[in-house]
PDB file of C-alpha atoms and ligand atoms in Angstrom:
ATOM      1  CA  MET D   1     -19.407   5.110 -11.467  1.00  0.00           C
ATOM      2  CA  THR D   2     -19.120   1.545 -13.126  1.00  0.00           C
ATOM      3  CA  ALA D   3     -18.571  -1.337 -10.440  1.00  0.00           C
ATOM      4  CA  ARG D   4     -15.189  -2.368 -12.179  1.00  0.00           C
ATOM      5  CA  PHE D   5     -14.643  -4.749  -9.400  1.00  0.00           C
ATOM      6  CA  GLU D   6     -17.845  -6.265  -8.609  1.00  0.00           C
ATOM      7  CA  GLY D   7     -17.326  -9.987  -7.651  1.00  0.00           C
ATOM      8  CA  ARG D   8     -13.795  -9.136  -6.476  1.00  0.00           C
ATOM      9  CA  THR D   9     -12.316  -9.399  -2.896  1.00  0.00           C
ATOM     10  CA  VAL D  10      -9.758  -7.112  -2.170  1.00  0.00           C
ATOM     11  CA  VAL D  11      -7.163  -7.130   0.706  1.00  0.00           C
ATOM     12  CA  VAL D  12      -5.610  -3.804   1.705  1.00  0.00           C
ATOM     13  CA  THR D  13      -2.972  -3.735   4.220  1.00  0.00           C
ATOM     14  CA  GLY D  14      -2.430  -0.421   6.190  1.00  0.00           C
ATOM     15  CA  GLY D  15      -5.909   0.120   5.181  1.00  0.00           C
ATOM     16  CA  GLY D  16      -6.800   1.908   8.341  1.00  0.00           C
ATOM     17  CA  ARG D  17      -5.404   5.188   7.532  1.00  0.00           C
ATOM     18  CA  GLY D  18      -4.184   7.378   4.765  1.00  0.00           C
ATOM     19  CA  ILE D  19      -3.558   5.956   1.013  1.00  0.00           C
ATOM     20  CA  GLY D  20      -4.570   2.462   2.249  1.00  0.00           C
ATOM     21  CA  ALA D  21      -8.108   4.171   3.800  1.00  0.00           C
ATOM     22  CA  THR D  22      -9.037   5.962   0.522  1.00  0.00           C
ATOM     23  CA  THR D  23      -7.985   3.085  -1.463  1.00  0.00           C
ATOM     24  CA  ALA D  24     -10.281   0.526   0.414  1.00  0.00           C
ATOM     25  CA  ALA D  25     -13.190   2.937   0.021  1.00  0.00           C
ATOM     26  CA  ARG D  26     -12.545   3.352  -3.699  1.00  0.00           C
ATOM     27  CA  PHE D  27     -12.388  -0.454  -4.247  1.00  0.00           C
ATOM     28  CA  ALA D  28     -15.523  -0.777  -2.132  1.00  0.00           C
ATOM     29  CA  ARG D  29     -17.306   1.856  -3.915  1.00  0.00           C
ATOM     30  CA  GLU D  30     -16.618  -0.086  -7.379  1.00  0.00           C
ATOM     31  CA  GLY D  31     -18.161  -3.210  -6.059  1.00  0.00           C
ATOM     32  CA  ALA D  32     -15.368  -5.053  -4.242  1.00  0.00           C
ATOM     33  CA  ALA D  33     -15.670  -6.747  -0.861  1.00  0.00           C
ATOM     34  CA  VAL D  34     -12.826  -5.195   0.932  1.00  0.00           C
ATOM     35  CA  VAL D  35     -10.784  -6.836   3.838  1.00  0.00           C
ATOM     36  CA  VAL D  36      -9.514  -3.624   5.818  1.00  0.00           C
ATOM     37  CA  SER D  37      -6.170  -4.710   7.736  1.00  0.00           C
ATOM     38  CA  ASP D  38      -4.174  -2.688   9.736  1.00  0.00           C
ATOM     39  CA  LEU D  39      -1.742  -2.967  12.849  1.00  0.00           C
ATOM     40  CA  ASP D  40      -4.228  -1.800  14.952  1.00  0.00           C
ATOM     41  CA  ARG D  41      -8.199  -2.844  15.273  1.00  0.00           C
ATOM     42  CA  GLU D  42      -9.485   0.790  15.879  1.00  0.00           C
ATOM     43  CA  PRO D  43      -8.757   2.257  12.602  1.00  0.00           C
ATOM     44  CA  ALA D  44      -9.610  -0.801  10.542  1.00  0.00           C
ATOM     45  CA  GLU D  45     -12.978  -0.861  12.125  1.00  0.00           C
ATOM     46  CA  ALA D  46     -13.604   2.847  11.533  1.00  0.00           C
ATOM     47  CA  VAL D  47     -12.474   2.820   7.884  1.00  0.00           C
ATOM     48  CA  SER D  48     -14.604  -0.475   7.541  1.00  0.00           C
ATOM     49  CA  GLY D  49     -17.618   0.907   9.615  1.00  0.00           C
ATOM     50  CA  GLU D  50     -17.741   4.138   7.041  1.00  0.00           C
ATOM     51  CA  ILE D  51     -17.631   1.933   3.976  1.00  0.00           C
ATOM     52  CA  ARG D  52     -20.561  -0.412   5.479  1.00  0.00           C
ATOM     53  CA  LYS D  53     -22.395   2.799   6.304  1.00  0.00           C
ATOM     54  CA  SER D  54     -22.713   3.330   2.449  1.00  0.00           C
ATOM     55  CA  GLY D  55     -23.946  -0.141   2.010  1.00  0.00           C
ATOM     56  CA  TRP D  56     -20.831  -1.572   0.694  1.00  0.00           C
ATOM     57  CA  ARG D  57     -18.888  -4.802   1.966  1.00  0.00           C
ATOM     58  CA  ALA D  58     -15.887  -4.348   4.342  1.00  0.00           C
ATOM     59  CA  LEU D  59     -14.248  -7.025   7.074  1.00  0.00           C
ATOM     60  CA  PRO D  60     -11.835  -4.984   9.487  1.00  0.00           C
ATOM     61  CA  ILE D  61      -8.755  -7.321  10.644  1.00  0.00           C
ATOM     62  CA  ALA D  62      -5.974  -6.340  12.804  1.00  0.00           C
ATOM     63  CA  CYS D  63      -2.827  -7.799  11.654  1.00  0.00           C
ATOM     64  CA  ASP D  64       0.922  -7.062  11.968  1.00  0.00           C
ATOM     65  CA  VAL D  65       2.342  -7.684   8.517  1.00  0.00           C
ATOM     66  CA  THR D  66       5.604  -8.635   9.972  1.00  0.00           C
ATOM     67  CA  GLU D  67       4.265 -11.556  11.703  1.00  0.00           C
ATOM     68  CA  ARG D  68       3.837 -14.996   9.361  1.00  0.00           C
ATOM     69  CA  ALA D  69       1.043 -16.068  11.715  1.00  0.00           C
ATOM     70  CA  ALA D  70      -0.800 -13.019  11.751  1.00  0.00           C
ATOM     71  CA  VAL D  71      -0.823 -12.754   7.881  1.00  0.00           C
ATOM     72  CA  GLU D  72      -1.833 -16.323   7.604  1.00  0.00           C
ATOM     73  CA  GLN D  73      -4.820 -15.511   9.875  1.00  0.00           C
ATOM     74  CA  LEU D  74      -5.417 -12.603   7.820  1.00  0.00           C
ATOM     75  CA  PHE D  75      -6.016 -14.346   4.638  1.00  0.00           C
ATOM     76  CA  GLU D  76      -8.062 -17.174   6.231  1.00  0.00           C
ATOM     77  CA  SER D  77     -10.295 -14.768   7.685  1.00  0.00           C
ATOM     78  CA  ALA D  78     -10.728 -12.949   4.397  1.00  0.00           C
ATOM     79  CA  VAL D  79     -11.359 -16.516   2.939  1.00  0.00           C
ATOM     80  CA  ARG D  80     -13.945 -17.429   5.331  1.00  0.00           C
ATOM     81  CA  GLU D  81     -16.007 -14.234   4.891  1.00  0.00           C
ATOM     82  CA  PHE D  82     -15.388 -13.702   0.920  1.00  0.00           C
ATOM     83  CA  ASP D  83     -14.671 -17.076  -0.146  1.00  0.00           C
ATOM     84  CA  THR D  84     -11.072 -16.259  -1.830  1.00  0.00           C
ATOM     85  CA  VAL D  85      -8.961 -12.875  -2.572  1.00  0.00           C
ATOM     86  CA  ASP D  86      -8.285 -11.741  -5.777  1.00  0.00           C
ATOM     87  CA  ILE D  87      -6.464  -8.409  -5.243  1.00  0.00           C
ATOM     88  CA  LEU D  88      -3.927  -7.378  -2.686  1.00  0.00           C
ATOM     89  CA  VAL D  89      -2.539  -4.036  -2.081  1.00  0.00           C
ATOM     90  CA  THR D  90       0.010  -3.582   0.500  1.00  0.00           C
ATOM     91  CA  CYS D  91       0.112   0.110   2.064  1.00  0.00           C
ATOM     92  CA  ALA D  92       1.282  -0.824   5.511  1.00  0.00           C
ATOM     93  CA  GLY D  93       4.263   1.105   6.023  1.00  0.00           C
ATOM     94  CA  ILE D  94       6.471   3.336   8.712  1.00  0.00           C
ATOM     95  CA  ILE D  95       9.279   5.735   8.755  1.00  0.00           C
ATOM     96  CA  LYS D  96      12.022   6.021  10.851  1.00  0.00           C
ATOM     97  CA  ASP D  97      14.238   8.738   9.286  1.00  0.00           C
ATOM     98  CA  ASN D  98      17.861   9.426  10.292  1.00  0.00           C
ATOM     99  CA  LEU D  99      21.205  10.163   8.522  1.00  0.00           C
ATOM    100  CA  ILE D 100      23.347   6.947   8.127  1.00  0.00           C
ATOM    101  CA  HIS D 101      25.557   8.299  11.199  1.00  0.00           C
ATOM    102  CA  LYS D 102      22.528   8.367  13.396  1.00  0.00           C
ATOM    103  CA  MET D 103      20.404   5.558  12.142  1.00  0.00           C
ATOM    104  CA  SER D 104      19.839   2.887  14.906  1.00  0.00           C
ATOM    105  CA  ASP D 105      19.949  -0.754  14.025  1.00  0.00           C
ATOM    106  CA  SER D 106      16.277  -0.710  15.209  1.00  0.00           C
ATOM    107  CA  ASP D 107      15.482   2.083  12.678  1.00  0.00           C
ATOM    108  CA  TRP D 108      17.145   0.207   9.884  1.00  0.00           C
ATOM    109  CA  ASP D 109      15.517  -3.396  11.111  1.00  0.00           C
ATOM    110  CA  SER D 110      11.891  -2.255  11.936  1.00  0.00           C
ATOM    111  CA  VAL D 111      11.535  -0.347   8.544  1.00  0.00           C
ATOM    112  CA  ILE D 112      13.102  -2.814   6.374  1.00  0.00           C
ATOM    113  CA  ASN D 113      10.842  -5.682   7.967  1.00  0.00           C
ATOM    114  CA  THR D 114       7.724  -3.734   7.810  1.00  0.00           C
ATOM    115  CA  HIS D 115       8.046  -3.241   4.001  1.00  0.00           C
ATOM    116  CA  LEU D 116       9.913  -5.914   2.610  1.00  0.00           C
ATOM    117  CA  ARG D 117       9.431  -8.845   4.897  1.00  0.00           C
ATOM    118  CA  GLY D 118       5.690  -7.328   5.301  1.00  0.00           C
ATOM    119  CA  THR D 119       5.055  -7.375   1.685  1.00  0.00           C
ATOM    120  CA  PHE D 120       6.687 -10.603   0.786  1.00  0.00           C
ATOM    121  CA  LEU D 121       4.699 -12.595   3.625  1.00  0.00           C
ATOM    122  CA  CYS D 122       1.297 -10.864   2.012  1.00  0.00           C
ATOM    123  CA  ALA D 123       2.375 -11.660  -1.359  1.00  0.00           C
ATOM    124  CA  GLN D 124       3.357 -15.218  -0.734  1.00  0.00           C
ATOM    125  CA  VAL D 125       0.237 -16.307   1.184  1.00  0.00           C
ATOM    126  CA  ALA D 126      -1.893 -13.979  -1.438  1.00  0.00           C
ATOM    127  CA  GLN D 127      -0.383 -16.055  -4.238  1.00  0.00           C
ATOM    128  CA  ARG D 128      -1.609 -19.683  -3.018  1.00  0.00           C
ATOM    129  CA  LEU D 129      -4.988 -18.107  -3.567  1.00  0.00           C
ATOM    130  CA  MET D 130      -4.652 -16.490  -6.819  1.00  0.00           C
ATOM    131  CA  VAL D 131      -2.653 -19.122  -8.491  1.00  0.00           C
ATOM    132  CA  PRO D 132      -5.450 -21.956  -8.774  1.00  0.00           C
ATOM    133  CA  ASN D 133      -7.805 -19.246  -9.721  1.00  0.00           C
ATOM    134  CA  ARG D 134      -5.663 -18.415 -12.536  1.00  0.00           C
ATOM    135  CA  PHE D 135      -6.352 -14.485 -11.648  1.00  0.00           C
ATOM    136  CA  GLY D 136      -4.858 -11.998  -9.308  1.00  0.00           C
ATOM    137  CA  LYS D 137      -3.732  -8.375  -9.087  1.00  0.00           C
ATOM    138  CA  ILE D 138      -1.088  -7.176  -6.762  1.00  0.00           C
ATOM    139  CA  VAL D 139       0.088  -3.656  -5.948  1.00  0.00           C
ATOM    140  CA  PHE D 140       2.773  -2.766  -3.720  1.00  0.00           C
ATOM    141  CA  LEU D 141       3.437   0.844  -2.451  1.00  0.00           C
ATOM    142  CA  SER D 142       6.760   1.947  -3.453  1.00  0.00           C
ATOM    143  CA  SER D 143       7.987   5.754  -2.969  1.00  0.00           C
ATOM    144  CA  ARG D 144       9.778   8.285  -4.972  1.00  0.00           C
ATOM    145  CA  SER D 145      12.319   7.821  -2.077  1.00  0.00           C
ATOM    146  CA  ALA D 146      13.335   4.751  -3.686  1.00  0.00           C
ATOM    147  CA  LEU D 147      15.371   6.676  -6.210  1.00  0.00           C
ATOM    148  CA  GLY D 148      17.185   7.963  -3.262  1.00  0.00           C
ATOM    149  CA  ASN D 149      16.314  10.665  -0.295  1.00  0.00           C
ATOM    150  CA  ARG D 150      18.537  12.251   2.287  1.00  0.00           C
ATOM    151  CA  GLY D 151      17.760  10.727   5.844  1.00  0.00           C
ATOM    152  CA  GLN D 152      15.810   7.581   4.534  1.00  0.00           C
ATOM    153  CA  ALA D 153      18.510   5.104   3.821  1.00  0.00           C
ATOM    154  CA  ASN D 154      16.262   2.424   5.338  1.00  0.00           C
ATOM    155  CA  TYR D 155      13.140   3.367   3.795  1.00  0.00           C
ATOM    156  CA  SER D 156      14.557   3.901   0.213  1.00  0.00           C
ATOM    157  CA  THR D 157      16.286   0.670   0.227  1.00  0.00           C
ATOM    158  CA  ALA D 158      13.194  -0.835   1.303  1.00  0.00           C
ATOM    159  CA  LYS D 159      11.122   1.090  -1.342  1.00  0.00           C
ATOM    160  CA  ALA D 160      13.564   0.100  -4.087  1.00  0.00           C
ATOM    161  CA  GLY D 161      13.731  -3.484  -3.075  1.00  0.00           C
ATOM    162  CA  LEU D 162       9.776  -3.543  -3.633  1.00  0.00           C
ATOM    163  CA  GLN D 163      10.365  -2.561  -6.957  1.00  0.00           C
ATOM    164  CA  GLY D 164      12.783  -5.460  -7.486  1.00  0.00           C
ATOM    165  CA  LEU D 165      10.022  -7.871  -5.607  1.00  0.00           C
ATOM    166  CA  ALA D 166       7.351  -6.819  -8.062  1.00  0.00           C
ATOM    167  CA  ARG D 167       9.109  -7.362 -11.163  1.00  0.00           C
ATOM    168  CA  THR D 168      10.334 -10.888  -9.851  1.00  0.00           C
ATOM    169  CA  LEU D 169       6.657 -11.831  -8.760  1.00  0.00           C
ATOM    170  CA  ALA D 170       5.696 -10.530 -11.965  1.00  0.00           C
ATOM    171  CA  LEU D 171       7.694 -13.196 -13.990  1.00  0.00           C
ATOM    172  CA  GLU D 172       6.989 -16.015 -11.846  1.00  0.00           C
ATOM    173  CA  LEU D 173       3.278 -15.225 -11.230  1.00  0.00           C
ATOM    174  CA  GLY D 174       2.702 -14.090 -14.963  1.00  0.00           C
ATOM    175  CA  PRO D 175       1.838 -17.380 -16.282  1.00  0.00           C
ATOM    176  CA  PHE D 176      -0.934 -17.741 -13.734  1.00  0.00           C
ATOM    177  CA  ASN D 177      -2.600 -14.581 -15.020  1.00  0.00           C
ATOM    178  CA  VAL D 178      -1.400 -12.846 -11.843  1.00  0.00           C
ATOM    179  CA  ASN D 179       0.031  -8.890 -12.503  1.00  0.00           C
ATOM    180  CA  VAL D 180       2.377  -7.517 -10.092  1.00  0.00           C
ATOM    181  CA  ASN D 181       3.028  -3.822 -10.090  1.00  0.00           C
ATOM    182  CA  THR D 182       4.166  -0.804  -7.769  1.00  0.00           C
ATOM    183  CA  VAL D 183       3.016   2.505  -7.422  1.00  0.00           C
ATOM    184  CA  ALA D 184       5.449   5.268  -6.200  1.00  0.00           C
ATOM    185  CA  PRO D 185       3.984   8.174  -4.830  1.00  0.00           C
ATOM    186  CA  GLY D 186       5.707  11.477  -4.056  1.00  0.00           C
ATOM    187  CA  PHE D 187       4.662  13.796  -1.368  1.00  0.00           C
ATOM    188  CA  VAL D 188       0.898  12.592  -0.291  1.00  0.00           C
ATOM    189  CA  GLU D 189      -0.940  14.432   2.559  1.00  0.00           C
ATOM    190  CA  THR D 190      -1.366  11.699   5.142  1.00  0.00           C
ATOM    191  CA  ARG D 191      -0.278  10.870   8.856  1.00  0.00           C
ATOM    192  CA  MET D 192       3.022   9.928   7.472  1.00  0.00           C
ATOM    193  CA  THR D 193       4.043  12.936   5.960  1.00  0.00           C
ATOM    194  CA  ARG D 194       2.629  14.746   8.786  1.00  0.00           C
ATOM    195  CA  ALA D 195       4.896  12.881  11.245  1.00  0.00           C
ATOM    196  CA  VAL D 196       7.978  14.086   8.847  1.00  0.00           C
ATOM    197  CA  ALA D 197       6.937  17.695   9.624  1.00  0.00           C
ATOM    198  CA  GLU D 198       6.450  17.122  13.431  1.00  0.00           C
ATOM    199  CA  ARG D 199      10.027  15.475  13.597  1.00  0.00           C
ATOM    200  CA  THR D 200      11.850  18.108  11.658  1.00  0.00           C
ATOM    201  CA  GLY D 201      10.041  21.112  13.653  1.00  0.00           C
ATOM    202  CA  MET D 202       8.563  22.148  10.546  1.00  0.00           C
ATOM    203  CA  ASP D 203       5.005  23.346  10.383  1.00  0.00           C
ATOM    204  CA  TYR D 204       2.823  21.374   8.125  1.00  0.00           C
ATOM    205  CA  GLU D 205       1.423  23.604   5.941  1.00  0.00           C
ATOM    206  CA  ALA D 206       4.934  25.241   5.271  1.00  0.00           C
ATOM    207  CA  LEU D 207       6.007  21.565   4.566  1.00  0.00           C
ATOM    208  CA  LYS D 208       3.329  21.182   2.039  1.00  0.00           C
ATOM    209  CA  LYS D 209       3.956  24.535   0.503  1.00  0.00           C
ATOM    210  CA  THR D 210       7.572  23.837  -0.073  1.00  0.00           C
ATOM    211  CA  SER D 211       6.699  20.220  -1.421  1.00  0.00           C
ATOM    212  CA  ALA D 212       4.259  21.830  -3.852  1.00  0.00           C
ATOM    213  CA  GLU D 213       7.066  24.439  -4.983  1.00  0.00           C
ATOM    214  CA  GLN D 214       9.132  21.768  -5.938  1.00  0.00           C
ATOM    215  CA  THR D 215       6.710  19.553  -8.006  1.00  0.00           C
ATOM    216  CA  ALA D 216       5.932  20.250 -11.540  1.00  0.00           C
ATOM    217  CA  LEU D 217       2.505  20.316 -11.154  1.00  0.00           C
ATOM    218  CA  ARG D 218       2.702  22.777  -8.103  1.00  0.00           C
ATOM    219  CA  ARG D 219       0.645  20.852  -5.352  1.00  0.00           C
ATOM    220  CA  THR D 220       1.133  17.871  -3.021  1.00  0.00           C
ATOM    221  CA  GLY D 221      -0.681  14.870  -3.854  1.00  0.00           C
ATOM    222  CA  ARG D 222      -3.845  13.483  -1.907  1.00  0.00           C
ATOM    223  CA  PRO D 223      -4.784   9.972  -1.132  1.00  0.00           C
ATOM    224  CA  GLU D 224      -7.402   9.879  -3.921  1.00  0.00           C
ATOM    225  CA  ASP D 225      -4.363  10.554  -6.316  1.00  0.00           C
ATOM    226  CA  ILE D 226      -2.749   7.213  -5.495  1.00  0.00           C
ATOM    227  CA  ALA D 227      -6.106   5.469  -5.039  1.00  0.00           C
ATOM    228  CA  GLY D 228      -6.910   6.063  -8.648  1.00  0.00           C
ATOM    229  CA  VAL D 229      -3.905   4.548  -9.899  1.00  0.00           C
ATOM    230  CA  ILE D 230      -4.062   1.404  -7.542  1.00  0.00           C
ATOM    231  CA  THR D 231      -7.293   0.865  -8.926  1.00  0.00           C
ATOM    232  CA  PHE D 232      -6.653   1.396 -12.419  1.00  0.00           C
ATOM    233  CA  LEU D 233      -3.757  -1.385 -12.126  1.00  0.00           C
ATOM    234  CA  CYS D 234      -6.325  -3.694 -10.764  1.00  0.00           C
ATOM    235  CA  SER D 235      -8.601  -3.001 -13.498  1.00  0.00           C
ATOM    236  CA  GLU D 236      -8.996  -4.939 -16.809  1.00  0.00           C
ATOM    237  CA  ASP D 237      -7.733  -1.923 -18.414  1.00  0.00           C
ATOM    238  CA  ALA D 238      -4.379  -2.450 -17.049  1.00  0.00           C
ATOM    239  CA  SER D 239      -4.206  -6.612 -17.796  1.00  0.00           C
ATOM    240  CA  PHE D 240      -1.239  -6.221 -20.100  1.00  0.00           C
ATOM    241  CA  ILE D 241       0.757  -4.300 -17.370  1.00  0.00           C
ATOM    242  CA  THR D 242       2.961  -6.240 -15.034  1.00  0.00           C
ATOM    243  CA  GLY D 243       6.318  -5.697 -13.157  1.00  0.00           C
ATOM    244  CA  GLN D 244       6.123  -2.016 -13.708  1.00  0.00           C
ATOM    245  CA  THR D 245       6.435   1.069 -11.297  1.00  0.00           C
ATOM    246  CA  VAL D 246       4.346   3.911 -11.786  1.00  0.00           C
ATOM    247  CA  TYR D 247       5.560   6.848 -10.071  1.00  0.00           C
ATOM    248  CA  VAL D 248       3.021   9.342  -9.144  1.00  0.00           C
ATOM    249  CA  THR D 249       4.513  12.414  -7.999  1.00  0.00           C
ATOM    250  CA  GLY D 250       3.167  15.199  -9.811  1.00  0.00           C
ATOM    251  CA  SER D 251       6.423  15.908 -11.537  1.00  0.00           C
ATOM    252  CA  PRO D 252       8.161  14.002 -14.464  1.00  0.00           C
TER     253      PRO D 252
HETATM  254  P1  NAP B 301      -0.002   6.233   7.081  1.00  0.00           P
HETATM  255  O1  NAP B 301      -1.140   7.084   7.059  1.00  0.00           O
HETATM  256  O2  NAP B 301       0.920   6.264   8.332  1.00  0.00           O
HETATM  257  O3  NAP B 301      -0.611   4.858   6.916  1.00  0.00           O
HETATM  258  C1  NAP B 301       0.100   3.452   6.918  1.00  0.00           C
HETATM  259  C2  NAP B 301      -0.362   2.616   7.887  1.00  0.00           C
HETATM  260  O4  NAP B 301       0.185   1.393   7.940  1.00  0.00           O
HETATM  261  C3  NAP B 301      -0.950   3.238   9.143  1.00  0.00           C
HETATM  262  O5  NAP B 301      -2.194   2.627   9.374  1.00  0.00           O
HETATM  263  C4  NAP B 301      -0.120   2.051   9.918  1.00  0.00           C
HETATM  264  O6  NAP B 301      -0.488   1.633  11.155  1.00  0.00           O
HETATM  265  C5  NAP B 301      -0.006   0.796   9.398  1.00  0.00           C
HETATM  266  N1  NAP B 301       1.375  -0.071   9.585  1.00  0.00           N
HETATM  267  C6  NAP B 301       2.525   0.523   9.879  1.00  0.00           C
HETATM  268  N2  NAP B 301       3.211  -0.768  10.334  1.00  0.00           N
HETATM  269  C7  NAP B 301       2.533  -1.711  10.305  1.00  0.00           C
HETATM  270  C8  NAP B 301       2.488  -3.164  10.360  1.00  0.00           C
HETATM  271  N3  NAP B 301       3.620  -3.706  10.679  1.00  0.00           N
HETATM  272  N4  NAP B 301       1.451  -4.137  10.052  1.00  0.00           N
HETATM  273  C9  NAP B 301       0.220  -3.376   9.524  1.00  0.00           C
HETATM  274  N5  NAP B 301       0.138  -2.330   9.236  1.00  0.00           N
HETATM  275  C10 NAP B 301       1.038  -1.286   9.902  1.00  0.00           C
HETATM  276  O7  NAP B 301       0.835   6.352   5.779  1.00  0.00           O
HETATM  277  P2  NAP B 301       0.501   6.451   4.332  1.00  0.00           P
HETATM  278  O8  NAP B 301       1.256   7.917   3.925  1.00  0.00           O
HETATM  279  O9  NAP B 301      -0.917   6.238   3.958  1.00  0.00           O
HETATM  280  O10 NAP B 301       1.282   5.188   3.436  1.00  0.00           O
HETATM  281  C11 NAP B 301       0.709   4.151   2.717  1.00  0.00           C
HETATM  282  C12 NAP B 301       2.088   3.586   1.953  1.00  0.00           C
HETATM  283  O11 NAP B 301       2.586   4.555   0.916  1.00  0.00           O
HETATM  284  C13 NAP B 301       3.346   3.475   2.564  1.00  0.00           C
HETATM  285  O12 NAP B 301       3.719   1.935   2.407  1.00  0.00           O
HETATM  286  C14 NAP B 301       4.147   4.670   2.556  1.00  0.00           C
HETATM  287  O13 NAP B 301       5.396   4.035   2.613  1.00  0.00           O
HETATM  288  C15 NAP B 301       3.774   4.825   1.229  1.00  0.00           C
HETATM  289  N6  NAP B 301       4.075   6.210   0.654  1.00  0.00           N
HETATM  290  C16 NAP B 301       3.537   7.278   1.391  1.00  0.00           C
HETATM  291  C17 NAP B 301       3.963   8.684   0.825  1.00  0.00           C
HETATM  292  C18 NAP B 301       3.441   9.757   1.274  1.00  0.00           C
HETATM  293  O14 NAP B 301       3.869  10.845   0.790  1.00  0.00           O
HETATM  294  N7  NAP B 301       2.321   9.648   2.357  1.00  0.00           N
HETATM  295  C19 NAP B 301       4.795   8.649  -0.357  1.00  0.00           C
HETATM  296  C20 NAP B 301       5.184   7.574  -0.821  1.00  0.00           C
HETATM  297  C21 NAP B 301       4.985   6.594  -0.355  1.00  0.00           C
HETATM  298  P3  NAP B 301      -0.352   2.715  12.483  1.00  0.00           P
HETATM  299  O15 NAP B 301      -0.886   4.065  12.244  1.00  0.00           O
HETATM  300  O16 NAP B 301      -1.372   1.998  13.502  1.00  0.00           O
HETATM  301  O17 NAP B 301       1.148   2.373  12.984  1.00  0.00           O
END
């Protein structure tokens, strides 16, 4: 594979698991130095360790994206190790599903905080590095749930909000050659969708089967499906795309 990201540094939040982990490895394989950031140190270290074993560059950082000081430190560490940050991918995310009449304040606040505040903080600190360099690529993880999904008032609100944030930052940062887009996956096989099965008491294989049957391409998504689109949006082939949301759902 050609090294599309040689000389670039990427920060991936939520990089210790699922879509973030696969995306971090994909960037590293294509030449980037990758900062693998996650809430807990262990998954970030595990993903970084695998990347380094293959001879690529990675730095694990524990960071709660809802904490400003932690986000500032994340980018300071990235700059200390790799000089700058060229690309930001925000995969950190949680779900706390409940129908509206059962949704607690904390279900609402934690989901809104992680996705919206966390992404705002990361983007704000990242753009400080990107604007002076007149180069940057930012991708937020939205979701098909942004269009509305029963039991996910908090999550769908946050994921729709991220699309607005991306469009706005695309306008503000476009003059400085910084592209900002969102990727909105459908059902992807990760710990997050396993948690949905556990919470609803469904067998995971049965949930996957149902989801596949409801999908035009008759299969569920894999983290690789999403990582491929994220890296495309951060590549030169996508340099005239900004403020867009790409739905990656296996359906129209
Ligand atoms: P995942 O496997 O659960 O990974 C999410 C990661 O984010 C976890 O490592 C989690 O850490 C981390 N995280 C949670 N809160 C954090 C915080 N405050 N600060 C830093 N990291 C935090 O989920 P995924 O499926 O890969 O999801 C990645 C992104 O894609 C999310 O934004 C999700 O909403 C979105 N998405 C996923 C799907 C899907 O079907 N899987 C569909 C649409 C959109 P811990 O594990 O330690 O909590």
